[in-house]
């Protein structure tokens, strides 16, 4: 049985079908990349799965049970974690306290939360920053804290939207290495979006491609990189025509 199943999911906004009958499955332990140009529908799909949006049609199942229409706290309790947007991280709290906020989604005593936070900060290579205020940190470290907070909720699947946004090439490489490390250490399933396809190619076992709200391809990274529909979606008809001559 798949860990996450999305069946015929459709989400419309005024004048746009952001997700058009999308179906796919994710197995436990996989790293799956969701790519597509800006506006393809990646964030909307994530929001429908975690419960920020209610799909117009379709079903989402987690561990075989329907979770369609669940609220975010319910999908989180079921085991779906997503990175907190940087805006939701409190700048006046320390890094360690922010990670404890994630633990407090499950535990109520601060000693346990503090211990868990210390362990996660260690894994995320953030020990040096533990007592720093969030607003003193560079963007790359803030993103790692966002990941640490999500990990502290002990998800079965972690969904990361635009993993490389705001990072330079070196920081992007470090983030990708860190994702591989937490995948191995935490027995996690990862579902990662990125509009720059090269970022998720090296870590993904499987790639799903969206364009204009539709799933246009799914497969191994190497096959996806050579798929004419995917190339066309990213670069336009001209590039494909040029390659043929
Ligand atoms: N809350 C919203 N209200 C109206 N339109 C939206 C909303 N969110 C997204 N859209 C539209 O849905 C489409 C998909 O957007 P999005 O899911 O953010 O794409 P991506 O994350 O792949 O860049 C776009 O055309 C976008 O303008
Ligand atoms: Mg997006």
Short mmCIF file of C-alpha atoms and ligand atoms in Angstrom, two decimals:
data_model
loop_
_atom_site.label_atom_id
_atom_site.label_comp_id
_atom_site.label_asym_id
_atom_site.label_seq_id
_atom_site.Cartn_x
_atom_site.Cartn_y
_atom_site.Cartn_z
CA UNK A 1 0.00 0.00 0.00
CA UNK A 2 1.26 3.45 -0.95
CA UNK A 3 1.96 5.92 1.86
CA UNK A 4 0.35 8.83 -0.01
CA UNK A 5 -2.25 8.44 -2.73
CA UNK A 6 -3.69 11.31 -4.73
CA UNK A 7 -6.57 10.36 -7.01
CA UNK A 8 -8.08 12.70 -9.59
CA UNK A 9 -7.40 15.84 -7.60
CA UNK A 10 -8.79 19.06 -9.08
CA UNK A 11 -8.52 22.56 -7.64
CA UNK A 12 -9.92 25.58 -9.43
CA UNK A 13 -9.47 29.24 -8.69
CA UNK A 14 -11.40 31.96 -10.50
CA UNK A 15 -10.33 31.71 -14.13
CA UNK A 16 -7.71 28.98 -13.64
CA UNK A 17 -7.62 25.22 -13.09
CA UNK A 18 -4.58 25.09 -10.83
CA UNK A 19 -4.70 21.28 -10.45
CA UNK A 20 -6.45 19.28 -13.16
CA UNK A 21 -7.33 15.65 -12.27
CA UNK A 22 -3.92 14.83 -10.82
CA UNK A 23 -3.19 11.27 -9.70
CA UNK A 24 -0.03 9.72 -8.29
CA UNK A 25 1.28 7.61 -5.42
CA UNK A 26 4.27 7.87 -3.12
CA UNK A 27 5.70 4.79 -1.42
CA UNK A 28 7.10 4.79 2.08
CA UNK A 29 10.79 5.75 2.10
CA UNK A 30 10.86 7.32 -1.37
CA UNK A 31 12.26 10.70 -2.32
CA UNK A 32 9.93 12.14 -4.95
CA UNK A 33 10.51 15.45 -6.72
CA UNK A 34 7.64 17.59 -8.00
CA UNK A 35 8.82 19.95 -10.71
CA UNK A 36 7.25 22.35 -13.18
CA UNK A 37 7.60 25.96 -14.31
CA UNK A 38 6.28 28.81 -12.16
CA UNK A 39 2.49 28.68 -12.02
CA UNK A 40 2.37 24.95 -12.88
CA UNK A 41 0.34 24.14 -9.74
CA UNK A 42 2.97 22.69 -7.37
CA UNK A 43 2.17 24.81 -4.32
CA UNK A 44 -1.58 24.38 -4.86
CA UNK A 45 -1.14 20.59 -4.92
CA UNK A 46 0.85 20.73 -1.67
CA UNK A 47 -1.79 22.97 -0.11
CA UNK A 48 -4.56 20.56 -1.11
CA UNK A 49 -2.68 17.61 0.42
CA UNK A 50 -1.88 19.31 3.73
CA UNK A 51 -5.33 20.87 4.00
CA UNK A 52 -4.73 24.59 3.41
CA UNK A 53 -7.02 24.23 0.40
CA UNK A 54 -10.01 21.98 -0.04
CA UNK A 55 -9.88 20.22 -3.42
CA UNK A 56 -12.93 20.66 -5.69
CA UNK A 57 -12.73 17.01 -6.74
CA UNK A 58 -10.62 13.98 -5.98
CA UNK A 59 -9.33 12.04 -3.03
CA UNK A 60 -6.20 12.14 -0.90
CA UNK A 61 -5.33 9.03 1.10
CA UNK A 62 -2.59 8.63 3.66
CA UNK A 63 -1.70 5.18 4.97
CA UNK A 64 -4.77 3.92 3.11
CA UNK A 65 -7.19 6.26 4.91
CA UNK A 66 -9.00 9.16 3.25
CA UNK A 67 -7.77 12.54 4.51
CA UNK A 68 -9.42 14.74 1.87
CA UNK A 69 -10.65 17.97 3.43
CA UNK A 70 -8.70 17.48 6.68
CA UNK A 71 -7.45 20.68 8.33
CA UNK A 72 -3.68 21.26 8.50
CA UNK A 73 -3.45 20.25 12.18
CA UNK A 74 -5.22 16.99 11.33
CA UNK A 75 -2.94 16.12 8.41
CA UNK A 76 0.03 16.97 10.62
CA UNK A 77 -1.27 14.70 13.35
CA UNK A 78 -1.72 11.95 10.74
CA UNK A 79 2.00 12.22 9.90
CA UNK A 80 2.28 14.80 7.13
CA UNK A 81 4.90 17.43 7.84
CA UNK A 82 5.65 20.48 5.77
CA UNK A 83 8.21 23.17 6.17
CA UNK A 84 7.01 26.25 7.93
CA UNK A 85 7.24 29.39 5.86
CA UNK A 86 9.95 31.67 7.20
CA UNK A 87 7.28 34.25 8.02
CA UNK A 88 5.74 31.87 10.56
CA UNK A 89 9.00 31.46 12.45
CA UNK A 90 9.21 33.84 15.37
CA UNK A 91 12.16 36.21 15.04
CA UNK A 92 12.16 37.04 18.73
CA UNK A 93 12.55 33.42 19.86
CA UNK A 94 15.87 31.58 19.78
CA UNK A 95 16.54 28.87 17.20
CA UNK A 96 16.21 26.22 19.90
CA UNK A 97 12.88 27.64 21.13
CA UNK A 98 11.52 27.68 17.58
CA UNK A 99 12.35 23.99 17.15
CA UNK A 100 10.69 23.27 20.51
CA UNK A 101 7.48 24.79 19.07
CA UNK A 102 7.53 21.87 16.60
CA UNK A 103 7.92 19.34 19.43
CA UNK A 104 5.06 20.93 21.36
CA UNK A 105 2.74 19.81 18.54
CA UNK A 106 3.11 16.35 20.12
CA UNK A 107 4.61 16.55 23.63
CA UNK A 108 3.59 18.76 26.51
CA UNK A 109 6.63 18.78 28.83
CA UNK A 110 9.39 21.22 28.06
CA UNK A 111 12.20 18.87 29.13
CA UNK A 112 11.32 16.37 26.40
CA UNK A 113 10.84 19.17 23.88
CA UNK A 114 14.26 20.62 24.77
CA UNK A 115 15.95 17.22 24.39
CA UNK A 116 14.28 16.59 21.06
CA UNK A 117 15.23 20.05 19.83
CA UNK A 118 18.88 19.48 20.79
CA UNK A 119 18.96 16.19 18.89
CA UNK A 120 17.41 17.72 15.77
CA UNK A 121 19.70 20.79 15.88
CA UNK A 122 22.64 18.41 15.98
CA UNK A 123 21.36 16.51 12.94
CA UNK A 124 20.74 19.78 11.09
CA UNK A 125 24.22 21.11 11.94
CA UNK A 126 22.73 24.04 13.82
CA UNK A 127 24.33 23.58 17.28
CA UNK A 128 26.34 26.78 16.89
CA UNK A 129 23.18 28.75 16.16
CA UNK A 130 20.99 27.22 18.91
CA UNK A 131 20.87 30.35 21.06
CA UNK A 132 20.81 32.87 18.21
CA UNK A 133 17.64 34.86 17.48
CA UNK A 134 16.04 33.89 14.19
CA UNK A 135 16.26 37.41 12.81
CA UNK A 136 20.06 37.41 13.28
CA UNK A 137 20.52 34.43 10.93
CA UNK A 138 21.24 34.38 7.20
CA UNK A 139 18.53 32.96 4.95
CA UNK A 140 20.20 29.55 4.48
CA UNK A 141 20.32 28.95 8.24
CA UNK A 142 16.72 30.15 8.61
CA UNK A 143 15.66 27.57 6.03
CA UNK A 144 17.45 24.86 7.99
CA UNK A 145 15.59 25.97 11.14
CA UNK A 146 12.32 25.72 9.19
CA UNK A 147 13.26 22.14 8.33
CA UNK A 148 14.23 21.43 11.93
CA UNK A 149 10.83 22.70 13.15
CA UNK A 150 9.03 20.45 10.70
CA UNK A 151 11.18 17.46 11.74
CA UNK A 152 10.31 18.13 15.39
CA UNK A 153 6.67 17.30 14.59
CA UNK A 154 7.96 13.76 13.74
CA UNK A 155 6.34 13.41 10.32
CA UNK A 156 6.21 10.18 8.28
CA UNK A 157 6.39 12.25 5.11
CA UNK A 158 8.03 15.64 4.86
CA UNK A 159 6.85 17.97 2.10
CA UNK A 160 9.21 20.78 1.13
CA UNK A 161 8.05 23.55 -1.20
CA UNK A 162 10.74 25.29 -3.31
CA UNK A 163 13.70 23.89 -1.38
CA UNK A 164 16.27 26.12 -3.06
CA UNK A 165 14.37 29.43 -3.08
CA UNK A 166 16.64 32.25 -1.89
CA UNK A 167 19.76 30.06 -1.81
CA UNK A 168 22.93 30.50 -3.87
CA UNK A 169 24.39 27.48 -5.74
CA UNK A 170 26.71 26.46 -2.87
CA UNK A 171 23.92 26.75 -0.27
CA UNK A 172 21.63 24.79 -2.60
CA UNK A 173 24.16 21.94 -2.76
CA UNK A 174 24.44 21.96 1.03
CA UNK A 175 20.65 21.84 1.38
CA UNK A 176 20.43 18.88 -1.01
CA UNK A 177 23.14 17.02 0.95
CA UNK A 178 21.29 17.76 4.19
CA UNK A 179 18.04 16.37 2.77
CA UNK A 180 19.84 13.14 1.88
CA UNK A 181 21.25 13.00 5.39
CA UNK A 182 17.88 13.43 7.15
CA UNK A 183 16.23 10.98 4.75
CA UNK A 184 18.77 8.35 5.78
CA UNK A 185 18.77 9.22 9.49
CA UNK A 186 15.04 9.56 10.08
CA UNK A 187 13.44 6.82 7.98
CA UNK A 188 11.55 9.60 6.21
CA UNK A 189 9.66 9.89 2.97
CA UNK A 190 10.41 13.16 1.17
CA UNK A 191 8.22 15.01 -1.32
CA UNK A 192 10.04 18.03 -2.64
CA UNK A 193 9.03 20.76 -5.10
CA UNK A 194 11.35 22.99 -7.05
CA UNK A 195 10.87 24.99 -10.22
CA UNK A 196 14.57 24.63 -11.11
CA UNK A 197 14.61 20.98 -12.14
CA UNK A 198 18.36 20.47 -11.74
CA UNK A 199 18.02 20.97 -7.98
CA UNK A 200 15.84 17.94 -7.27
CA UNK A 201 17.17 15.65 -10.04
CA UNK A 202 20.19 14.38 -8.05
CA UNK A 203 18.21 13.36 -4.95
CA UNK A 204 14.90 12.18 -6.38
CA UNK A 205 14.22 8.51 -7.07
CA UNK A 206 11.17 9.55 -9.05
CA UNK A 207 10.00 12.84 -10.57
CA UNK A 208 6.48 14.09 -11.21
CA UNK A 209 6.15 16.98 -13.67
CA UNK A 210 3.31 19.50 -13.69
CA UNK A 211 2.58 22.06 -16.37
CA UNK A 212 -0.50 24.25 -16.61
CA UNK A 213 -2.15 22.33 -13.76
CA UNK A 214 -1.75 18.92 -15.39
CA UNK A 215 0.62 16.05 -14.72
CA UNK A 216 2.58 15.82 -17.98
CA UNK A 217 5.20 13.23 -17.01
CA UNK A 218 6.35 10.90 -14.26
CA UNK A 219 9.43 8.74 -14.10
CA UNK A 220 13.11 8.36 -13.29
CA UNK A 221 15.13 11.61 -13.30
CA UNK A 222 17.18 10.62 -16.35
CA UNK A 223 14.08 9.83 -18.42
CA UNK A 224 12.39 13.03 -17.29
CA UNK A 225 15.40 15.14 -18.28
CA UNK A 226 15.15 13.74 -21.82
CA UNK A 227 11.36 13.90 -22.12
CA UNK A 228 10.36 16.21 -24.98
CA UNK A 229 7.15 17.32 -23.25
CA UNK A 230 9.10 18.31 -20.17
CA UNK A 231 11.75 20.15 -22.18
CA UNK A 232 9.02 21.95 -24.09
CA UNK A 233 7.24 22.93 -20.89
CA UNK A 234 10.43 24.47 -19.57
CA UNK A 235 11.99 26.00 -22.63
CA UNK A 236 9.26 26.42 -25.20
CA UNK A 237 8.76 24.94 -28.65
CA UNK A 238 11.77 26.71 -30.21
CA UNK A 239 14.30 24.77 -28.18
CA UNK A 240 12.79 21.42 -29.12
CA UNK A 241 12.66 22.43 -32.81
CA UNK A 242 16.31 23.54 -32.64
CA UNK A 243 17.44 20.19 -31.24
CA UNK A 244 16.01 18.35 -34.22
CA UNK A 245 18.21 20.14 -36.77
N1 LIG B 1 -5.06 31.56 -3.81
C1 LIG B 1 -5.11 31.67 -5.15
N2 LIG B 1 -6.08 32.38 -5.77
C2 LIG B 1 -6.15 32.45 -7.11
N3 LIG B 1 -5.29 31.84 -7.95
C3 LIG B 1 -4.29 31.13 -7.40
C4 LIG B 1 -4.15 31.00 -5.98
N4 LIG B 1 -3.05 30.21 -5.73
C5 LIG B 1 -2.56 29.88 -6.93
N5 LIG B 1 -3.29 30.42 -7.94
C6 LIG B 1 -3.05 30.23 -9.39
O1 LIG B 1 -2.97 28.84 -9.63
C7 LIG B 1 -1.94 28.55 -10.56
C8 LIG B 1 -0.93 27.61 -9.93
O2 LIG B 1 -0.20 28.33 -8.92
P1 LIG B 1 0.82 27.62 -7.93
O3 LIG B 1 0.20 26.40 -7.37
O4 LIG B 1 1.29 28.65 -6.97
O5 LIG B 1 2.00 27.22 -8.94
P2 LIG B 1 3.53 26.85 -8.63
O6 LIG B 1 3.68 26.60 -7.17
O7 LIG B 1 3.81 25.66 -9.48
O8 LIG B 1 4.34 28.04 -9.09
C9 LIG B 1 -1.36 29.89 -11.00
O9 LIG B 1 -2.02 30.28 -12.19
C10 LIG B 1 -1.72 30.80 -9.84
O10 LIG B 1 -1.84 32.13 -10.29
MG1 LIG B 2 4.97 27.43 -5.76
#
